[in-house]
Amino acid sequence: MATEAADRVTMDKIVALCKRRGFIFQSSEIYGGLASTYDYGHYGVLLKTNVKSQWWRSMIQERDDIVALDAAILMHPRVWEASGHLDGFTDPLVQCLGECKRRWREDHLREQQPEGELRCPECGGELTEPRQFNLMFKTHMGPVEEESAVVYLRPETAQGIFVNFKNVLQFSRKKPPFGIAQVGKSFRNEITPGNFIFRTREFEQMEMEFFVPPDQAGHWHEYWLDERMRWYTSLGLRTDHLRLRPHAADELSHYSSATSDIEYLFPIGWSELEGIANRGDFDLTQHARSSGEKLEYVDSATGGRYVPHVIEPAAGADRAMLAFMVDAYDEEQVEGRERVVLRLHPKLAPVKVAVLPLVSKDGQPEVAREIYEELRERMPAEYDAGGSIGKRYRRQDEIGTPWGVTVDHQTLEDRTVTLRDRDSLEQDRIPMDELGAELERRLAAPWRSPKLSA
Ligand code: ATP
């Protein structure tokens, strides 16, 4: 069960915290901002980098059947013809005929208004008939804006993987089941972006295509559902805020024979965090047909050949970061004052330890600086000597720093420091020389969200 404090989190509070502490800013803010596009500041970059590093770790470092790829964002336009995106990557668009003239996604409105004729949620006006709107951004390559120079910004990273299947197979010495993983920007001209970084037109995806013998596809689909759920919970997301939702037949994408979404209970309600699809042999077959290349696996021992089927866990780095922040956000009363704290898993926290001299005299800053220089060799650390100690702790709590080290007059006498825990607020006095090893021990220890009741 979530605590009462956990339920106090709202999207507005997350947006305000992100701005206040330099995680995320509105893009082009001094020009009035560009709708639904965001810039990541220092702590936002560090947090999102940690999310992506943990994803890479689980895909590459902890196993030996997946290899990495970084394909270009711009691809040959025929890729999108073969993949079905030119014809099929559309959302049903309706426009208000009443006063507000706003545009909506018909499928989203239908979820909110399951019965009867749809009406505009803004002004109650009548709506147009739905028309299919293609979500791909179009641009031109080279100096001439003519039809033959049209290219698209990729709407998913997956196609870069499929068109490199043959290259990877040749050089990686892998055979199915094996995977190709990629992290990178994707672009979708969403009809209704919104809810902060939940749905934007430019975002980062973390996708892995797992190629398997056709008769094993069902097994591997189940396997990756479990594996991806485990990833989120191992990084601290509360199990009671996560669920799996299989897609109904009429919801499936043009390429998919089965998809389940991992959903998270965001402040906007249960929403998709990641989709895990069984894509069958759709993509390799389409690209083989369209390019004339053979995209299949040939078993050198038996001479048997087949087109592998594909299981795809497709996650969003920004959306995952938002879920981790929402899950971590907490408020509590400490000694009569409100404390806002991000209870992030230590592995995700942008800064692991802050070193704070209690006063800016008596040689304390020098000793604190010395401790900091040593600690930052081991983990991301921050040194902060400015302002009252309470203010400095508030800042570290809000960026989710799990540990704080204070240097005081006693440190100068016996070389001990105070080590403060972000979640329990317990303070331990420990020798300076043991600090690095103690923090490494704590960082490696299992961690569970304190927002989950015992
Ligand atoms: P939706 O139905 O919400 O439009 P989708 O099912 O089309 O999303 P996928 O194509 O499965 O999404 O993309 C995989 C993942 O990429 C999503 O689960 C999400 O985390 C992320 N993602 C997709 N679109 C966006 C977006 N516009 N902004 C941020 N993240 C996105």
Short mmCIF file of N, CA and C and ligand atoms in Angstrom, two decimals, residues 89 91 105 108 135 155-156 188 190 197-205 207 247 253 255 261 272-275 312 314-320, ligand 1:
data_model
loop_
_atom_site.label_atom_id
_atom_site.label_comp_id
_atom_site.label_asym_id
_atom_site.label_seq_id
_atom_site.Cartn_x
_atom_site.Cartn_y
_atom_site.Cartn_z
N PHE A 89 1.30 4.37 -39.94
CA PHE A 89 1.65 4.96 -38.65
C PHE A 89 0.84 6.23 -38.44
N ASP A 91 -2.69 8.20 -36.43
CA ASP A 91 -3.66 8.25 -35.34
C ASP A 91 -4.93 8.90 -35.89
N ARG A 105 -7.40 13.16 -30.36
CA ARG A 105 -7.28 11.79 -30.87
C ARG A 105 -8.59 11.08 -30.58
N HIS A 108 -8.54 8.26 -28.00
CA HIS A 108 -8.45 8.69 -26.60
C HIS A 108 -9.81 9.20 -26.09
N LEU A 135 2.00 10.38 -38.28
CA LEU A 135 2.75 11.01 -37.20
C LEU A 135 4.21 11.29 -37.53
N PRO A 155 10.37 7.62 -36.38
CA PRO A 155 9.37 7.64 -35.31
C PRO A 155 9.61 6.52 -34.29
N GLU A 156 10.58 5.64 -34.56
CA GLU A 156 10.97 4.59 -33.61
C GLU A 156 12.39 4.19 -33.96
N ARG A 188 7.75 12.05 -33.10
CA ARG A 188 6.38 11.79 -33.56
C ARG A 188 5.58 13.08 -33.49
N GLU A 190 2.84 14.12 -32.58
CA GLU A 190 1.66 13.73 -31.79
C GLU A 190 0.54 14.76 -31.92
N ILE A 197 6.71 15.50 -19.66
CA ILE A 197 7.52 14.69 -20.58
C ILE A 197 6.89 13.33 -20.86
N PHE A 198 5.63 13.12 -20.43
CA PHE A 198 4.98 11.84 -20.70
C PHE A 198 4.78 11.64 -22.21
N ARG A 199 4.28 12.67 -22.88
CA ARG A 199 4.07 12.57 -24.33
C ARG A 199 4.59 13.85 -24.99
N THR A 200 5.70 13.71 -25.69
CA THR A 200 6.30 14.86 -26.37
C THR A 200 6.50 14.49 -27.84
N ARG A 201 6.93 15.46 -28.62
CA ARG A 201 7.12 15.16 -30.05
C ARG A 201 8.54 14.69 -30.34
N GLU A 202 9.44 14.93 -29.41
CA GLU A 202 10.83 14.48 -29.52
C GLU A 202 11.14 13.77 -28.22
N PHE A 203 11.56 12.53 -28.29
CA PHE A 203 11.80 11.79 -27.04
C PHE A 203 12.83 10.71 -27.29
N GLU A 204 13.28 10.09 -26.19
CA GLU A 204 14.30 9.06 -26.34
C GLU A 204 13.70 7.69 -26.05
N GLN A 205 14.05 6.74 -26.91
CA GLN A 205 13.57 5.37 -26.71
C GLN A 205 14.71 4.44 -26.34
N GLU A 207 15.12 0.57 -27.01
CA GLU A 207 14.44 -0.55 -27.66
C GLU A 207 15.40 -1.71 -27.88
N HIS A 247 -2.89 -6.06 -24.89
CA HIS A 247 -3.71 -5.30 -25.85
C HIS A 247 -4.87 -6.15 -26.36
N SER A 253 -0.88 -2.91 -33.12
CA SER A 253 -0.26 -2.18 -34.23
C SER A 253 -0.27 -3.06 -35.47
N TYR A 255 2.00 -4.31 -37.14
CA TYR A 255 3.03 -5.36 -37.22
C TYR A 255 2.88 -6.43 -36.15
N ASP A 261 1.35 -4.05 -22.51
CA ASP A 261 1.99 -2.84 -22.00
C ASP A 261 2.29 -3.01 -20.53
N GLU A 272 0.71 3.83 -20.21
CA GLU A 272 1.80 2.98 -20.72
C GLU A 272 3.18 3.52 -20.36
N LEU A 273 4.00 2.59 -19.89
CA LEU A 273 5.39 2.90 -19.59
C LEU A 273 6.27 2.26 -20.66
N GLU A 274 5.88 1.07 -21.07
CA GLU A 274 6.66 0.31 -22.04
C GLU A 274 5.74 -0.68 -22.75
N GLY A 275 6.00 -0.90 -24.05
CA GLY A 275 5.22 -1.90 -24.79
C GLY A 275 6.11 -3.09 -25.11
N GLU A 312 9.92 -7.59 -28.98
CA GLU A 312 10.44 -6.24 -28.81
C GLU A 312 9.98 -5.57 -27.52
N ALA A 314 9.94 -2.21 -25.87
CA ALA A 314 10.18 -0.83 -26.31
C ALA A 314 9.81 0.12 -25.19
N ALA A 315 10.84 0.77 -24.63
CA ALA A 315 10.60 1.66 -23.49
C ALA A 315 10.96 3.09 -23.85
N GLY A 316 10.47 4.05 -23.09
CA GLY A 316 10.83 5.45 -23.28
C GLY A 316 11.70 5.90 -22.12
N ALA A 317 12.85 6.51 -22.45
CA ALA A 317 13.76 6.94 -21.39
C ALA A 317 13.16 8.10 -20.59
N ASP A 318 12.50 9.03 -21.30
CA ASP A 318 11.92 10.18 -20.60
C ASP A 318 10.74 9.75 -19.74
N ARG A 319 9.92 8.85 -20.32
CA ARG A 319 8.73 8.40 -19.59
C ARG A 319 9.13 7.58 -18.37
N ALA A 320 10.20 6.78 -18.52
CA ALA A 320 10.69 6.00 -17.38
C ALA A 320 11.21 6.95 -16.30
P1 ATP B 1 0.90 5.61 -27.29
O1 ATP B 1 -0.13 4.56 -27.51
O2 ATP B 1 0.97 6.15 -25.88
O3 ATP B 1 0.94 6.69 -28.34
P2 ATP B 1 2.74 3.75 -28.40
O4 ATP B 1 2.07 2.49 -27.99
O5 ATP B 1 2.60 4.25 -29.79
O6 ATP B 1 2.36 4.91 -27.39
P3 ATP B 1 5.32 2.63 -28.67
O7 ATP B 1 5.38 2.82 -30.12
O8 ATP B 1 5.06 1.25 -28.12
O9 ATP B 1 4.29 3.66 -28.02
O10 ATP B 1 6.65 3.23 -28.04
C1 ATP B 1 7.38 2.59 -27.03
C2 ATP B 1 7.62 3.51 -25.86
O11 ATP B 1 8.18 4.75 -26.28
C3 ATP B 1 6.36 3.92 -25.10
O12 ATP B 1 5.97 2.92 -24.18
C4 ATP B 1 6.81 5.17 -24.39
O13 ATP B 1 7.56 4.87 -23.22
C5 ATP B 1 7.74 5.79 -25.41
N1 ATP B 1 7.01 6.80 -26.18
C6 ATP B 1 6.23 6.61 -27.27
N2 ATP B 1 5.71 7.77 -27.70
C7 ATP B 1 6.19 8.73 -26.87
C8 ATP B 1 6.02 10.15 -26.80
N3 ATP B 1 5.29 10.82 -27.69
N4 ATP B 1 6.64 10.82 -25.80
C9 ATP B 1 7.41 10.18 -24.89
N5 ATP B 1 7.61 8.84 -24.91
C10 ATP B 1 7.01 8.12 -25.88
#
